[in-house]
Amino acid sequence: MEFRLDDTIAILARTPAALNALLHGLPDVWVQRNEGDGTWSAFDIVGHLIVGERTDWMARLHIILERGEERVFDPFDRFAQFQQSQGRSLEQLLDEFALLRKQNLAELRGLKLQAEDLERRGRHPALGVVTVSQLLATWAAHDLTHLHQMSRVMAYQYRDDVGPWRAYLGVLQCAGHSA
């Protein structure tokens, strides 16, 4: 598949509604539990997505557009949500994520990026040179990764209750992204 900004925005725009449909109003047993030590709950994942909206995707895009490879991206704190989400409800996090995403997509659309902009390059602190299109494609894939992770974490809560069907449930066989 060739990268297209409109296709990327189509995924990014749907993530808040997908999260809301999946999580809003669920009992804590579904949203606060994880898969064990060092793994994240659905609550933690939503907090992580908020941190990304605040400090990662658009901030890095602006660095590329304004400074190119000359300025290395600030490192992303993959665990900031544990501090920043304390004392908040899942519903508050879902609302904040939806608002931040709406603002970021409005800003992204307002940049009116052209084909040549998508090839502009920046520098990731660990990965080296990346392009705008790679950054934006990663933003969408990151959303999908965490939607998958949430489904897996939630299904994990029934890992023993499903009995012999466990062998047929791919979500319970997946050893993918945990944190």
mmCIF file of C-alpha atoms in Angstrom:
data_model
loop_
_atom_site.group_PDB
_atom_site.id
_atom_site.type_symbol
_atom_site.label_atom_id
_atom_site.label_comp_id
_atom_site.label_asym_id
_atom_site.label_seq_id
_atom_site.Cartn_x
_atom_site.Cartn_y
_atom_site.Cartn_z
ATOM 1 C CA MET A 1 0.000 0.000 0.000
ATOM 2 C CA GLU A 2 1.331 3.412 -0.907
ATOM 3 C CA PHE A 3 1.233 6.067 1.818
ATOM 4 C CA ARG A 4 -1.580 8.572 1.406
ATOM 5 C CA LEU A 5 -2.193 11.286 3.968
ATOM 6 C CA ASP A 6 -5.986 11.123 3.584
ATOM 7 C CA ASP A 7 -5.945 7.366 4.264
ATOM 8 C CA THR A 8 -3.814 7.923 7.357
ATOM 9 C CA ILE A 9 -6.104 10.637 8.676
ATOM 10 C CA ALA A 10 -9.086 8.303 8.111
ATOM 11 C CA ILE A 11 -7.614 5.848 10.647
ATOM 12 C CA LEU A 12 -6.451 8.519 13.081
ATOM 13 C CA ALA A 13 -9.859 10.198 13.084
ATOM 14 C CA ARG A 14 -11.646 6.964 14.006
ATOM 15 C CA THR A 15 -9.499 5.916 16.953
ATOM 16 C CA PRO A 16 -11.268 8.051 19.608
ATOM 17 C CA ALA A 17 -14.699 6.662 18.633
ATOM 18 C CA ALA A 18 -13.320 3.118 18.550
ATOM 19 C CA LEU A 19 -11.877 3.533 22.044
ATOM 20 C CA ASN A 20 -15.066 5.095 23.326
ATOM 21 C CA ALA A 21 -17.212 2.306 21.858
ATOM 22 C CA LEU A 22 -14.949 -0.383 23.303
ATOM 23 C CA LEU A 23 -14.273 1.061 26.757
ATOM 24 C CA HIS A 24 -16.738 3.718 27.895
ATOM 25 C CA GLY A 25 -18.810 2.578 30.853
ATOM 26 C CA LEU A 26 -17.156 -0.825 31.251
ATOM 27 C CA PRO A 27 -16.577 -2.175 34.759
ATOM 28 C CA ASP A 28 -13.048 -1.778 36.122
ATOM 29 C CA VAL A 29 -12.475 -5.505 35.737
ATOM 30 C CA TRP A 30 -12.183 -4.877 31.978
ATOM 31 C CA VAL A 31 -10.257 -1.618 31.945
ATOM 32 C CA GLN A 32 -7.979 -1.717 34.988
ATOM 33 C CA ARG A 33 -6.555 -5.231 34.724
ATOM 34 C CA ASN A 34 -3.480 -6.164 32.732
ATOM 35 C CA GLU A 35 -1.633 -9.343 31.750
ATOM 36 C CA GLY A 36 0.768 -9.369 34.707
ATOM 37 C CA ASP A 37 3.815 -7.485 35.929
ATOM 38 C CA GLY A 38 5.184 -4.987 33.459
ATOM 39 C CA THR A 39 2.087 -4.992 31.221
ATOM 40 C CA TRP A 40 -0.530 -2.341 30.662
ATOM 41 C CA SER A 41 -4.262 -2.181 31.228
ATOM 42 C CA ALA A 42 -6.680 -0.528 28.795
ATOM 43 C CA PHE A 43 -6.648 2.481 31.164
ATOM 44 C CA ASP A 44 -2.847 2.676 30.904
ATOM 45 C CA ILE A 45 -2.981 2.431 27.111
ATOM 46 C CA VAL A 46 -5.431 5.335 26.807
ATOM 47 C CA GLY A 47 -3.132 7.389 29.045
ATOM 48 C CA HIS A 48 -0.193 6.477 26.811
ATOM 49 C CA LEU A 49 -2.102 7.594 23.726
ATOM 50 C CA ILE A 50 -2.794 10.951 25.415
ATOM 51 C CA VAL A 51 0.897 11.466 26.123
ATOM 52 C CA GLY A 52 1.601 10.808 22.453
ATOM 53 C CA GLU A 53 -0.986 13.356 21.394
ATOM 54 C CA ARG A 54 0.565 15.951 23.661
ATOM 55 C CA THR A 55 4.266 15.352 23.134
ATOM 56 C CA ASP A 56 5.030 13.077 20.206
ATOM 57 C CA TRP A 57 3.362 13.076 16.791
ATOM 58 C CA MET A 58 2.678 16.727 16.050
ATOM 59 C CA ALA A 59 5.701 17.917 18.023
ATOM 60 C CA ARG A 60 7.964 15.710 15.916
ATOM 61 C CA LEU A 61 6.234 16.754 12.715
ATOM 62 C CA HIS A 62 6.916 20.395 13.567
ATOM 63 C CA ILE A 63 10.557 19.617 14.307
ATOM 64 C CA ILE A 64 10.943 18.075 10.849
ATOM 65 C CA LEU A 65 9.146 20.914 9.093
ATOM 66 C CA GLU A 66 11.039 23.638 10.967
ATOM 67 C CA ARG A 67 14.491 22.132 11.537
ATOM 68 C CA GLY A 68 14.807 18.942 9.496
ATOM 69 C CA GLU A 69 17.578 16.575 10.493
ATOM 70 C CA GLU A 70 19.441 19.332 12.305
ATOM 71 C CA ARG A 71 17.404 18.826 15.527
ATOM 72 C CA VAL A 72 17.001 15.361 16.985
ATOM 73 C CA PHE A 73 13.513 14.576 18.311
ATOM 74 C CA ASP A 74 13.037 14.734 22.046
ATOM 75 C CA PRO A 75 12.894 11.220 23.502
ATOM 76 C CA PHE A 76 9.358 9.979 24.121
ATOM 77 C CA ASP A 77 8.523 8.919 27.679
ATOM 78 C CA ARG A 78 6.613 5.665 27.086
ATOM 79 C CA PHE A 79 5.680 5.470 30.758
ATOM 80 C CA ALA A 80 4.583 9.060 31.520
ATOM 81 C CA GLN A 81 0.936 7.967 31.637
ATOM 82 C CA PHE A 82 1.421 6.257 34.985
ATOM 83 C CA GLN A 83 2.026 9.621 36.660
ATOM 84 C CA GLN A 84 -0.187 11.757 34.436
ATOM 85 C CA SER A 85 -3.291 9.548 34.668
ATOM 86 C CA GLN A 86 -3.323 9.224 38.452
ATOM 87 C CA GLY A 87 -6.599 10.227 40.072
ATOM 88 C CA ARG A 88 -8.470 10.411 36.769
ATOM 89 C CA SER A 89 -11.323 8.306 35.476
ATOM 90 C CA LEU A 90 -11.270 6.395 32.222
ATOM 91 C CA GLU A 91 -14.086 8.591 30.933
ATOM 92 C CA GLN A 92 -11.953 11.692 31.579
ATOM 93 C CA LEU A 93 -9.077 10.117 29.680
ATOM 94 C CA LEU A 94 -11.295 9.121 26.759
ATOM 95 C CA ASP A 95 -12.681 12.666 26.548
ATOM 96 C CA GLU A 96 -9.225 14.210 26.714
ATOM 97 C CA PHE A 97 -7.876 11.870 24.058
ATOM 98 C CA ALA A 98 -10.781 12.667 21.729
ATOM 99 C CA LEU A 99 -10.263 16.411 22.174
ATOM 100 C CA LEU A 100 -6.494 16.250 21.683
ATOM 101 C CA ARG A 101 -6.838 14.052 18.612
ATOM 102 C CA LYS A 102 -9.436 16.383 17.098
ATOM 103 C CA GLN A 103 -7.135 19.359 17.666
ATOM 104 C CA ASN A 104 -4.093 17.552 16.274
ATOM 105 C CA LEU A 105 -5.920 16.424 13.144
ATOM 106 C CA ALA A 106 -7.253 19.931 12.556
ATOM 107 C CA GLU A 107 -3.703 21.223 12.859
ATOM 108 C CA LEU A 108 -2.384 18.471 10.562
ATOM 109 C CA ARG A 109 -4.993 19.241 7.914
ATOM 110 C CA GLY A 110 -4.233 22.946 8.267
ATOM 111 C CA LEU A 111 -0.597 22.345 7.338
ATOM 112 C CA LYS A 112 -1.753 21.342 3.836
ATOM 113 C CA LEU A 113 1.213 19.025 3.399
ATOM 114 C CA GLN A 114 2.279 18.415 -0.189
ATOM 115 C CA ALA A 115 4.031 15.372 -1.664
ATOM 116 C CA GLU A 116 7.440 17.006 -1.224
ATOM 117 C CA ASP A 117 6.678 17.689 2.466
ATOM 118 C CA LEU A 118 6.043 13.988 3.040
ATOM 119 C CA GLU A 119 9.631 13.238 2.019
ATOM 120 C CA ARG A 120 11.174 15.773 4.381
ATOM 121 C CA ARG A 121 13.498 14.200 6.892
ATOM 122 C CA GLY A 122 14.032 14.392 10.608
ATOM 123 C CA ARG A 123 16.170 12.538 13.096
ATOM 124 C CA HIS A 124 14.828 10.104 15.694
ATOM 125 C CA PRO A 125 17.115 9.678 18.745
ATOM 126 C CA ALA A 126 17.264 5.879 18.377
ATOM 127 C CA LEU A 127 16.176 5.119 14.804
ATOM 128 C CA GLY A 128 18.076 7.800 12.924
ATOM 129 C CA VAL A 129 16.695 9.475 9.817
ATOM 130 C CA VAL A 130 12.926 9.256 9.272
ATOM 131 C CA THR A 131 10.562 10.987 6.859
ATOM 132 C CA VAL A 132 7.311 12.823 7.468
ATOM 133 C CA SER A 133 5.384 10.043 5.713
ATOM 134 C CA GLN A 134 7.045 7.426 7.937
ATOM 135 C CA LEU A 135 6.180 9.436 11.048
ATOM 136 C CA LEU A 136 2.544 9.792 10.005
ATOM 137 C CA ALA A 137 2.216 6.152 8.931
ATOM 138 C CA THR A 138 3.676 5.147 12.294
ATOM 139 C CA TRP A 139 1.116 7.310 14.091
ATOM 140 C CA ALA A 140 -1.711 5.330 12.452
ATOM 141 C CA ALA A 141 0.012 1.962 12.961
ATOM 142 C CA HIS A 142 0.657 2.939 16.593
ATOM 143 C CA ASP A 143 -3.082 3.468 17.102
ATOM 144 C CA LEU A 144 -3.829 0.074 15.564
ATOM 145 C CA THR A 145 -1.125 -1.575 17.677
ATOM 146 C CA HIS A 146 -2.710 -0.274 20.848
ATOM 147 C CA LEU A 147 -6.246 -1.200 19.764
ATOM 148 C CA HIS A 148 -4.932 -4.717 19.203
ATOM 149 C CA GLN A 149 -3.154 -4.625 22.558
ATOM 150 C CA MET A 150 -6.353 -3.552 24.328
ATOM 151 C CA SER A 151 -8.324 -6.382 22.766
ATOM 152 C CA ARG A 152 -5.655 -8.845 23.807
ATOM 153 C CA VAL A 153 -5.431 -7.516 27.397
ATOM 154 C CA MET A 154 -9.198 -7.636 27.773
ATOM 155 C CA ALA A 155 -9.484 -11.148 26.293
ATOM 156 C CA TYR A 156 -6.692 -12.252 28.649
ATOM 157 C CA GLN A 157 -9.077 -11.753 31.562
ATOM 158 C CA TYR A 158 -11.080 -14.773 30.280
ATOM 159 C CA ARG A 159 -8.046 -16.890 29.385
ATOM 160 C CA ASP A 160 -9.024 -19.637 31.842
ATOM 161 C CA ASP A 161 -12.786 -19.241 31.544
ATOM 162 C CA VAL A 162 -12.936 -20.084 27.839
ATOM 163 C CA GLY A 163 -11.793 -23.636 28.507
ATOM 164 C CA PRO A 164 -10.757 -25.669 25.474
ATOM 165 C CA TRP A 165 -11.785 -22.899 23.048
ATOM 166 C CA ARG A 166 -8.581 -21.140 24.043
ATOM 167 C CA ALA A 167 -6.786 -23.104 21.332
ATOM 168 C CA TYR A 168 -8.980 -21.429 18.693
ATOM 169 C CA LEU A 169 -8.809 -17.870 19.998
ATOM 170 C CA GLY A 170 -5.906 -16.133 18.302
ATOM 171 C CA VAL A 171 -6.163 -13.141 20.622
ATOM 172 C CA LEU A 172 -5.189 -15.461 23.489
ATOM 173 C CA GLN A 173 -2.276 -16.918 21.506
ATOM 174 C CA CYS A 174 -0.731 -13.591 20.575
ATOM 175 C CA ALA A 175 2.506 -12.736 22.322
ATOM 176 C CA GLY A 176 2.757 -9.299 20.706
ATOM 177 C CA HIS A 177 3.218 -5.830 22.030
ATOM 178 C CA SER A 178 2.617 -5.638 25.793
ATOM 179 C CA ALA A 179 3.980 -2.261 26.820
#
